[in-house]
PDB file of C-alpha atoms in Angstrom:
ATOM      1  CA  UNK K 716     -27.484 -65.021 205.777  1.00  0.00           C
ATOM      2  CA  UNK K 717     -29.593 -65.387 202.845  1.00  0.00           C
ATOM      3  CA  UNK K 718     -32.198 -68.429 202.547  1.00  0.00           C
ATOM      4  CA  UNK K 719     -30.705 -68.813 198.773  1.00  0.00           C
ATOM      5  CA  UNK K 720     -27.442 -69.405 199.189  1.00  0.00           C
ATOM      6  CA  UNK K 721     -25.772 -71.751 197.270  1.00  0.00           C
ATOM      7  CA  UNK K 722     -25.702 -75.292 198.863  1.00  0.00           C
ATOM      8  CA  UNK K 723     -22.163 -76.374 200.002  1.00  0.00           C
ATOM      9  CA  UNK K 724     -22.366 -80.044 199.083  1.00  0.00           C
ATOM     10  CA  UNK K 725     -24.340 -81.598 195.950  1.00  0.00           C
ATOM     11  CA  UNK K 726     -24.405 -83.840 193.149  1.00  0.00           C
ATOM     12  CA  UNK K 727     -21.767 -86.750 195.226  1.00  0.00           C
ATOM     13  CA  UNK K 728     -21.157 -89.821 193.388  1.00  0.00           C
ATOM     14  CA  UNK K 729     -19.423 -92.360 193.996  1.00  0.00           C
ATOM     15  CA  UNK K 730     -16.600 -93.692 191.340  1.00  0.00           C
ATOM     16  CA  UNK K 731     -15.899 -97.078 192.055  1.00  0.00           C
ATOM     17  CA  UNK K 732     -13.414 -97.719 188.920  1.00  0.00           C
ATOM     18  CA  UNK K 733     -11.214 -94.956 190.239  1.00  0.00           C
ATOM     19  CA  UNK K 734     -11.375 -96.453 193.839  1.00  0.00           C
ATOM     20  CA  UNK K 735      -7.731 -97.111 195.250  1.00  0.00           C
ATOM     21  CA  UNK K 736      -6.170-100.140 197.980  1.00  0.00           C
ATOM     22  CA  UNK K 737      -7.245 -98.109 201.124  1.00  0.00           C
ATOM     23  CA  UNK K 738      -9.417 -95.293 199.494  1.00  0.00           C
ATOM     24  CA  UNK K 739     -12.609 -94.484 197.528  1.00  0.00           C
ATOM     25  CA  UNK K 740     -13.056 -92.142 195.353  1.00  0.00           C
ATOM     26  CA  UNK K 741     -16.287 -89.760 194.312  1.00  0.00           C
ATOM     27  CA  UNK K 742     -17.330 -86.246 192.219  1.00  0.00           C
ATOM     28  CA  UNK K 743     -19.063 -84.247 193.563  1.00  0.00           C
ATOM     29  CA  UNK K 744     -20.042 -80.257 193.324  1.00  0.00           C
ATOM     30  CA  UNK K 745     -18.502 -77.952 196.205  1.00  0.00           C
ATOM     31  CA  UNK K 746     -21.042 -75.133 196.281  1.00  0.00           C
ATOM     32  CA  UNK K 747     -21.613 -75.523 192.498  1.00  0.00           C
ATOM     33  CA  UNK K 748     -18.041 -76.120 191.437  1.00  0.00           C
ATOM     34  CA  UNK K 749     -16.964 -79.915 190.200  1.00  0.00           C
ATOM     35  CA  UNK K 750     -14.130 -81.661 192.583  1.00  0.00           C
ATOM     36  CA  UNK K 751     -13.044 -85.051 193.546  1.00  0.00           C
ATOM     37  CA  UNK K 752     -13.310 -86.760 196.662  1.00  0.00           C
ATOM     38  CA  UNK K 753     -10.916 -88.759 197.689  1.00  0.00           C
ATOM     39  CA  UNK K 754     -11.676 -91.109 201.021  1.00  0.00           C
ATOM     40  CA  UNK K 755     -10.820 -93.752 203.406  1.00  0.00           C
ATOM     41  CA  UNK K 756     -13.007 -97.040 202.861  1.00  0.00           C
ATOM     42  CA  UNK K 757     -15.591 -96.626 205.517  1.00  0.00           C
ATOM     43  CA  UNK K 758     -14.177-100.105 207.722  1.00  0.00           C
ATOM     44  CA  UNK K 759     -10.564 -98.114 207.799  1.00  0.00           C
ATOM     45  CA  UNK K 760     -11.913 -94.480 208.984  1.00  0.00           C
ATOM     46  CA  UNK K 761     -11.667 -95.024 212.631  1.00  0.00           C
ATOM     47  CA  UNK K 762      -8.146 -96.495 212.648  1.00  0.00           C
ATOM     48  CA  UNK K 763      -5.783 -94.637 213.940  1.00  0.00           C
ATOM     49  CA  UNK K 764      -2.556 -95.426 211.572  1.00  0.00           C
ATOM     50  CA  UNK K 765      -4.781 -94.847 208.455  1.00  0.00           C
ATOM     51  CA  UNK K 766      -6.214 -91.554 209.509  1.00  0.00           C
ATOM     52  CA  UNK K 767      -2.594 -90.679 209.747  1.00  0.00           C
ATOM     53  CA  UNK K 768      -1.799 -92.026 206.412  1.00  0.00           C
ATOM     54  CA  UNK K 769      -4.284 -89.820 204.532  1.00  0.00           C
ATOM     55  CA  UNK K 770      -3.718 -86.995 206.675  1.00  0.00           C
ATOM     56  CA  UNK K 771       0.303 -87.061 205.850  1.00  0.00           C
ATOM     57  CA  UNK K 772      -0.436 -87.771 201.755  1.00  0.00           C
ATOM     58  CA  UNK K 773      -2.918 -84.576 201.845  1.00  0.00           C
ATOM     59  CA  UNK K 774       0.306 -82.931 203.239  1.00  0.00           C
ATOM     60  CA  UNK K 775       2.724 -83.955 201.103  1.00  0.00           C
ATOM     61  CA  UNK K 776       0.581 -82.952 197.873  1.00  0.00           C
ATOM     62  CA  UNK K 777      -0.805 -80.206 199.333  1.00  0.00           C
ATOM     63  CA  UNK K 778       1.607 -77.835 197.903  1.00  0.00           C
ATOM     64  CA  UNK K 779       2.480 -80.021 194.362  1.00  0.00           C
ATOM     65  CA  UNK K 780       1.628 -77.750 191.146  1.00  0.00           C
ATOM     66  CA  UNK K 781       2.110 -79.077 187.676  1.00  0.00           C
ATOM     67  CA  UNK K 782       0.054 -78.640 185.047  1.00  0.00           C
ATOM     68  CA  UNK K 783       0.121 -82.951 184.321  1.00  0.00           C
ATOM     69  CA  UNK K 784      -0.777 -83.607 188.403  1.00  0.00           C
ATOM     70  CA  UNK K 785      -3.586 -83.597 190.345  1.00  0.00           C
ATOM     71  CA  UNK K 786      -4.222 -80.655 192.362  1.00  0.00           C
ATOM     72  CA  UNK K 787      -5.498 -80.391 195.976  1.00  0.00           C
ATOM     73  CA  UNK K 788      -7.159 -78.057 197.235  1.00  0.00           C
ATOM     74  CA  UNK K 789      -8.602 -78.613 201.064  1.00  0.00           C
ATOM     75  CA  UNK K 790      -9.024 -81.663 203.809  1.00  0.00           C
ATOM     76  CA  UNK K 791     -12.233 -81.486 205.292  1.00  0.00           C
ATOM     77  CA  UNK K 792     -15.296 -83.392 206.983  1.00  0.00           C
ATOM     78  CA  UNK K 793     -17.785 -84.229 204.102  1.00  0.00           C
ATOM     79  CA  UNK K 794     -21.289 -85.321 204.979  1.00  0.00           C
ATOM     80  CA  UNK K 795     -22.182 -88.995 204.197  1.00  0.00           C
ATOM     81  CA  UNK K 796     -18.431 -89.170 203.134  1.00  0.00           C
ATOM     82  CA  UNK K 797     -15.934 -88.601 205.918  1.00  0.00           C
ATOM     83  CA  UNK K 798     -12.881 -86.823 205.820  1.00  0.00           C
ATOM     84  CA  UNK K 799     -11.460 -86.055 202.560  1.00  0.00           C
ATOM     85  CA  UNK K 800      -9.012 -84.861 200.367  1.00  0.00           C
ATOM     86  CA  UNK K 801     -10.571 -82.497 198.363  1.00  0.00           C
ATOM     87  CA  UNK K 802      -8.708 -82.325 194.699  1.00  0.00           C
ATOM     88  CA  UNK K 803      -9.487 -80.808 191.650  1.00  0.00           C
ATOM     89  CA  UNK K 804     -11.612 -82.143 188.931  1.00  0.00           C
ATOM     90  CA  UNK K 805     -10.472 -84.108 186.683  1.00  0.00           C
ATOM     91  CA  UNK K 806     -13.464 -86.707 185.172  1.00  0.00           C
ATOM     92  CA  UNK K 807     -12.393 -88.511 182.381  1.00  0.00           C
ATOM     93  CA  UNK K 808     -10.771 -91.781 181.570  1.00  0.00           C
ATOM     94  CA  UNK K 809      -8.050 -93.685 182.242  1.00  0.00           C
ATOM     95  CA  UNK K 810      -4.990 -94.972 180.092  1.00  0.00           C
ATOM     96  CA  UNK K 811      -6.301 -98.298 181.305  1.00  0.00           C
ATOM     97  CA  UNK K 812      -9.856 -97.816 180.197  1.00  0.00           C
ATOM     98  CA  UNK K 813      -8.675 -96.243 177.161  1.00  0.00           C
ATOM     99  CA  UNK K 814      -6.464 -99.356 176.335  1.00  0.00           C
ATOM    100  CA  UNK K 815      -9.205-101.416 177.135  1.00  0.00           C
ATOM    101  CA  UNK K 816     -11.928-100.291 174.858  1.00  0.00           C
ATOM    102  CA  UNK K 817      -9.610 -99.866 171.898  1.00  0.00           C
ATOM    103  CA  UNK K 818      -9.540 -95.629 172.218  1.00  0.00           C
ATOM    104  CA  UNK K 819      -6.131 -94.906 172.434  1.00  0.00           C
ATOM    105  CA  UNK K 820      -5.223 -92.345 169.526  1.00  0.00           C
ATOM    106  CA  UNK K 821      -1.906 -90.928 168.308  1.00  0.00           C
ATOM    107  CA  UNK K 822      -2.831 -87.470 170.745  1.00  0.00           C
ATOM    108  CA  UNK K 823      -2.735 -89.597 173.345  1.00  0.00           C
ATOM    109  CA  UNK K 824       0.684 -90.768 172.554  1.00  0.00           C
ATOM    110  CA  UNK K 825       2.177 -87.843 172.032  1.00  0.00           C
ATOM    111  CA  UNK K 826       1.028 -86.955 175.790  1.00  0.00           C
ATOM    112  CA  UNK K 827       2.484 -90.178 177.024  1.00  0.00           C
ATOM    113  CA  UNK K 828       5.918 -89.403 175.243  1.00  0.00           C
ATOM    114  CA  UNK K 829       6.052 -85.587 176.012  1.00  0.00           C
ATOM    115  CA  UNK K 830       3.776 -84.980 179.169  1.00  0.00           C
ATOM    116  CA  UNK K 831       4.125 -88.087 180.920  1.00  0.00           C
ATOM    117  CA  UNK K 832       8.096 -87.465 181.886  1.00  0.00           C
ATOM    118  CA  UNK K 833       7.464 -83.896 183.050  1.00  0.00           C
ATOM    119  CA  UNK K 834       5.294 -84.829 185.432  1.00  0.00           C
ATOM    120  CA  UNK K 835       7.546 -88.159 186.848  1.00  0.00           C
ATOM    121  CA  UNK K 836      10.598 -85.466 186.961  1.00  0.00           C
ATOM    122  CA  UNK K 837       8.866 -82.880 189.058  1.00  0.00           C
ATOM    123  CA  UNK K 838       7.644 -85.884 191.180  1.00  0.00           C
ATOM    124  CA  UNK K 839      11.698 -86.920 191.668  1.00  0.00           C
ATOM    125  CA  UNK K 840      12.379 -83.295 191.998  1.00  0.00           C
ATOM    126  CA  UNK K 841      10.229 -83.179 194.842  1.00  0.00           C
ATOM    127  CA  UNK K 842      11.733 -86.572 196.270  1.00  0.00           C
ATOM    128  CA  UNK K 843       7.906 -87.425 196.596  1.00  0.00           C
ATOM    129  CA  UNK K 844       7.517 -91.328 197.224  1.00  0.00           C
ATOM    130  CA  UNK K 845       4.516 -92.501 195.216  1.00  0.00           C
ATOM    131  CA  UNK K 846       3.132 -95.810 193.983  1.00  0.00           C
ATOM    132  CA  UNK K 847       4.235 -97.409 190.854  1.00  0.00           C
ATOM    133  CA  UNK K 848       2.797 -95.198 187.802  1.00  0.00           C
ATOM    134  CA  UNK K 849       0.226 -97.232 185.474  1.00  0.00           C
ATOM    135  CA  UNK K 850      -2.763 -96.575 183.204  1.00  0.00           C
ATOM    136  CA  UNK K 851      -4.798 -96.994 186.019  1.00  0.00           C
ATOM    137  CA  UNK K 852      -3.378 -93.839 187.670  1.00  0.00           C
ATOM    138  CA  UNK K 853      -3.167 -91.306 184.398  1.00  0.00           C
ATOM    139  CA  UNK K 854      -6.048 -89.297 183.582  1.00  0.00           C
ATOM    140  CA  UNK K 855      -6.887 -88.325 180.469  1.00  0.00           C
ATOM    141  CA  UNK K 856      -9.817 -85.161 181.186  1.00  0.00           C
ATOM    142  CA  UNK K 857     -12.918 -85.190 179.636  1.00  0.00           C
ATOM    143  CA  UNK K 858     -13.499 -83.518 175.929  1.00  0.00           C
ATOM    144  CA  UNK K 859     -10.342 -81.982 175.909  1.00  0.00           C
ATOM    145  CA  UNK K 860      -7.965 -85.217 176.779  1.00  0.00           C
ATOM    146  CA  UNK K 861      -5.529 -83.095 179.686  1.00  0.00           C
ATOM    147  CA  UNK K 862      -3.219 -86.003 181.377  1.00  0.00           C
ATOM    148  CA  UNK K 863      -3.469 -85.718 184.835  1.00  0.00           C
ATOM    149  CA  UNK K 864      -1.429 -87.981 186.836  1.00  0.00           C
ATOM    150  CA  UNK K 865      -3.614 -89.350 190.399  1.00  0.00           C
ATOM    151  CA  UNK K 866      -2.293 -90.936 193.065  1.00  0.00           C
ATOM    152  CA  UNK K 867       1.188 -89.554 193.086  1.00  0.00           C
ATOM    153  CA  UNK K 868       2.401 -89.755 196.676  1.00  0.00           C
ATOM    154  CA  UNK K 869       2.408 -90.647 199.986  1.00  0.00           C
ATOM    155  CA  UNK K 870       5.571 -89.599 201.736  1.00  0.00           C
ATOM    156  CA  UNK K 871       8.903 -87.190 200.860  1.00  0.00           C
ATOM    157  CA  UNK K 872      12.404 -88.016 201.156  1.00  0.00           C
ATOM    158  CA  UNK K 873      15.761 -85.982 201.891  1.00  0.00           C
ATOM    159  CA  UNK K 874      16.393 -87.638 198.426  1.00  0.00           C
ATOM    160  CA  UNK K 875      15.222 -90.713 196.307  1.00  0.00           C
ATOM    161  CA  UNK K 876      17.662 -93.484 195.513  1.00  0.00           C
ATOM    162  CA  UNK K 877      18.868 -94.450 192.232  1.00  0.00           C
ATOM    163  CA  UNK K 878      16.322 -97.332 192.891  1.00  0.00           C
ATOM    164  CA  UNK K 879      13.632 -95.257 192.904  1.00  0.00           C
ATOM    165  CA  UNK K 880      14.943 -93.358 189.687  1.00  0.00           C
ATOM    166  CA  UNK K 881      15.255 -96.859 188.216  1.00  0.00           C
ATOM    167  CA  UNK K 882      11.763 -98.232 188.748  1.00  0.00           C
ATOM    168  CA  UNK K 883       9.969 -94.811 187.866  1.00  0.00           C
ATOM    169  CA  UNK K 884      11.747 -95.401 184.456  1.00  0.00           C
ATOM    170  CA  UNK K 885      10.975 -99.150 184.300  1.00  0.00           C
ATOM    171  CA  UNK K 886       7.137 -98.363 184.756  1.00  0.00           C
ATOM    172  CA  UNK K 887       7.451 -95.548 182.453  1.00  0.00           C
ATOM    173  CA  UNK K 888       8.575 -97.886 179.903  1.00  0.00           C
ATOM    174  CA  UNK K 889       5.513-100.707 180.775  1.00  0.00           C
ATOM    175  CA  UNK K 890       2.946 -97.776 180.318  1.00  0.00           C
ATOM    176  CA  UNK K 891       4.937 -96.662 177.255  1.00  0.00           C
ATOM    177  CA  UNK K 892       4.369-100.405 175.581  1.00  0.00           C
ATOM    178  CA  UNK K 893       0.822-100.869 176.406  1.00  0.00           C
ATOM    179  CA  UNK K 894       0.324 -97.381 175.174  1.00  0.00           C
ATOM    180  CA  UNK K 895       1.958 -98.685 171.391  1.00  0.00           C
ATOM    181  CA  UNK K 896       0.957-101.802 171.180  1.00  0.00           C
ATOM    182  CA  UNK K 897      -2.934-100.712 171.991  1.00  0.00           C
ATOM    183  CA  UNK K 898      -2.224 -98.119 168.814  1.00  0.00           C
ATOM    184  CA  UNK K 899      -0.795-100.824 167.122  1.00  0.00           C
ATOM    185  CA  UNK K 900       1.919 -98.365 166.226  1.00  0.00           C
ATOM    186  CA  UNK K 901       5.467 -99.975 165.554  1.00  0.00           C
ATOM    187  CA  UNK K 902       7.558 -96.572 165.528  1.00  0.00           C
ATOM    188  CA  UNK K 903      11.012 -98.384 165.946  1.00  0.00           C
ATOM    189  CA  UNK K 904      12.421 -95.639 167.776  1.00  0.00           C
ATOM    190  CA  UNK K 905      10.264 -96.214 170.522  1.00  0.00           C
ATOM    191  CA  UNK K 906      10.211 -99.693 170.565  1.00  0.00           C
ATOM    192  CA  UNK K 907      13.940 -99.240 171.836  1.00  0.00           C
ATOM    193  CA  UNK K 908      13.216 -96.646 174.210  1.00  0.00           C
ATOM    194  CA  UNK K 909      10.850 -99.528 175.928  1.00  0.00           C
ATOM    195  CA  UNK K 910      13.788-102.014 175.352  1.00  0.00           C
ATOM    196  CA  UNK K 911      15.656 -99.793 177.374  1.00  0.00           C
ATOM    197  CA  UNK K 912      13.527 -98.702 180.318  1.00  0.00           C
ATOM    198  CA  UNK K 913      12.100-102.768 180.651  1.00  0.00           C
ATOM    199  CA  UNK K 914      15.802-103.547 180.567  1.00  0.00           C
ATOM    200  CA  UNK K 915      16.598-106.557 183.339  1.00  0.00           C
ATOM    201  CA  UNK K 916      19.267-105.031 184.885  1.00  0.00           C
ATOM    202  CA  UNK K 917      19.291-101.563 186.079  1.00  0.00           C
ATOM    203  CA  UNK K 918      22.463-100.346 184.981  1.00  0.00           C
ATOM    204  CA  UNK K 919      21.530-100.800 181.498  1.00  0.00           C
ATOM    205  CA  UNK K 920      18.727 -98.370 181.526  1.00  0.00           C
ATOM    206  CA  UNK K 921      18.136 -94.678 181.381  1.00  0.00           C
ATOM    207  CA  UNK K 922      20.338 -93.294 184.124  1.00  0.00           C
ATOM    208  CA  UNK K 923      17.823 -90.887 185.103  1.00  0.00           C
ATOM    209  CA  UNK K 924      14.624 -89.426 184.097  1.00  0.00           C
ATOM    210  CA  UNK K 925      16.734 -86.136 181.605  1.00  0.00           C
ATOM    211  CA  UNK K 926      18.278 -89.593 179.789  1.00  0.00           C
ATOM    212  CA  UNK K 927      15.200 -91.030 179.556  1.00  0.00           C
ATOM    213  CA  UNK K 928      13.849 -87.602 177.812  1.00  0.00           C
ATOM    214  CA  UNK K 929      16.502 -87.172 175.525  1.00  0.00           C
ATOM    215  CA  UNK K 930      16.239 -91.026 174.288  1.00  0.00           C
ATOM    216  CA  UNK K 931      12.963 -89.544 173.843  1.00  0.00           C
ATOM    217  CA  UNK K 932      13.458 -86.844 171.657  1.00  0.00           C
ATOM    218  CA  UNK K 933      15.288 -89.050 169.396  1.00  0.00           C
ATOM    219  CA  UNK K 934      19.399 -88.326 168.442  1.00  0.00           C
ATOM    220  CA  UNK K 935      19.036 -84.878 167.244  1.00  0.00           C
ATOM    221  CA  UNK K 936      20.327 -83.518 170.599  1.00  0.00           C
ATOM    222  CA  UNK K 937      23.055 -85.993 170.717  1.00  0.00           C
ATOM    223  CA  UNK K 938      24.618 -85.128 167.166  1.00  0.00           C
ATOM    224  CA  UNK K 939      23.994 -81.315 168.240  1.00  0.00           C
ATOM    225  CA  UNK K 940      26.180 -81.724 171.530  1.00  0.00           C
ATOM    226  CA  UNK K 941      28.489 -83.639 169.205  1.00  0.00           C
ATOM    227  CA  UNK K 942      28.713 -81.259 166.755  1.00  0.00           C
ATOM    228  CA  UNK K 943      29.666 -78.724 168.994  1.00  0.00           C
ATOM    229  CA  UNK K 944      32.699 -80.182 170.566  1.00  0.00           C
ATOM    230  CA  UNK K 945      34.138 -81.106 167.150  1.00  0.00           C
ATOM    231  CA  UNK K 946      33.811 -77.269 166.467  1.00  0.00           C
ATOM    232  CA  UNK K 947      35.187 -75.992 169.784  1.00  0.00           C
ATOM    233  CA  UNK K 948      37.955 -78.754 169.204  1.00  0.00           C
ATOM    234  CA  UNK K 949      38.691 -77.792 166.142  1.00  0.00           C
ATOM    235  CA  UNK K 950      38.734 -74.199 167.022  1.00  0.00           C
ATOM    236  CA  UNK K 951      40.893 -74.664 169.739  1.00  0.00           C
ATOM    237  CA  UNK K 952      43.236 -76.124 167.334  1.00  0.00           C
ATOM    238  CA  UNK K 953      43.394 -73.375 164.817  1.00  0.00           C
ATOM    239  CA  UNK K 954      44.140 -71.099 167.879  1.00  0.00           C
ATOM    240  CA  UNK K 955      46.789 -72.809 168.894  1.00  0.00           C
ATOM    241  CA  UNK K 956      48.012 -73.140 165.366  1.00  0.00           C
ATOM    242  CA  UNK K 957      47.991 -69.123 164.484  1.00  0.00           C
ATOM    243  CA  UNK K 958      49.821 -68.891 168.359  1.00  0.00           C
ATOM    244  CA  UNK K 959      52.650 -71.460 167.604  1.00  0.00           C
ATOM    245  CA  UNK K 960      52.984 -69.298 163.481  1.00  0.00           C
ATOM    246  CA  UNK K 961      53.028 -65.994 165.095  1.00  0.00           C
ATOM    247  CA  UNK K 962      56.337 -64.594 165.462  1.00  0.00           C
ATOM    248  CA  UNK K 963      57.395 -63.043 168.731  1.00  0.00           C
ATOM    249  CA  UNK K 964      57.068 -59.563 169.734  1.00  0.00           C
TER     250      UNK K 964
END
């Protein structure tokens, strides 16, 4: 093999802002390419139960493809790291740190309202069981600003509960506030949709995640579907109408 190959492994840095309860995270160039790391803290590695944990999320996501999630790509030994999930790259910042420093911008809103809820209904879809969605966990790439959402599960289901439905929408709508209020942006309209999803009980919220998205899209779609059974009601009507007129054959 040639002496000029392309080393496998360079450039690994550590990213302790994006660091998660049981793992840390790094960047780091895969013979040349940019990828994330993703890792057990080094006191967890040799326990048993928490190999198995990372083992079963890097299953679970393995085969996930959206354009708005995280993609992995491998599992594999990585020197000075451990074992990790290998995932694309997607260096940036977070909701959280763009609250924090005052950068959140109307693009960025428009993502949370229209890209956000694609990616939580393939999730359900999926039945993937993830932790609660929150600035910390949506990625917003470098330059270009592509939301990416990390962390996204853990486990799958035969099928989520309404529960689970409920509380996806109710963190929806906490991200959804922080996101206006750090625009200071009052748009009424979606002030209400965060009434809705924060709502104390359950049953007065969004039923599901296609009701959240159509509160969303504001009442255009509503008056449309309304609109249309007027007409077929009033057609059906007229057609009974010209029968009852028509005189018998």
């Amino acid at each position: 093999m040639s002496e000029n190959k392309t080393e496998k492994w360079t450039e690994i840095e550590h990213l302790p802002e994006w660091d998660e309860e049981f793992y840390d995270v790094y960047t780091a160039k895969k013979y040349g390419k940019w990828v994330m790391l993703k890792t057990l803290k080094p006191e967890l590695r040799d326990q048993a139960q928490y190999r198995s944990m990372i083992e079963k999320e890097f299953d679970v996501r393995y085969n996930l493809c959206h354009p708005n999630i995280v993609m992995i790509n491998d599992f594999e030994e990585v020197p000075g790291v451990g074992l990790s999930i290998i995932t694309d790259d997607v260096y940036g910042d977070s909701l959280r740190k763009l609250i924090d420093t005052g950068k959140v911008t109307p693009e960025i809103l428009d993502k949370i309202v229209r890209q956000l809820p694609e990616a939580i209904a393939y999730i359900q879809q999926n039945h993937i069981v993830h932790y609660p969605i929150r600035p910390e966990t949506i990625i917003f790439t470098e330059n270009i600003h592509n939301l990416k959402l990390i962390n996204v599960g853990f486990d799958q289901k035969e099928h989520l509960t309404p529960t689970d439905a409920s509380e996806d929408i109710r963190n929806y709508g906490m991200v959804l506030h922080q996101t206006l209020s750090a625009l200071n942006n009052p748009a009424p309209r979606l002030n209400k949709v965060v009434d809705r999803c924060l709502a104390e009980d359950p049953r007065r919220r969004y039923r599901d995640i296609q009701d959240l998205k159509m509160g969303l899209s504001g009442d255009s779609n509503h008056r449309l579907y309304l609109t249309i059974i007027i007409f077929l009601g009033l057609m059906t009507l007229i057609l009974g109408w010209l029968c009852w007129k028509a005189p018998a054959l």
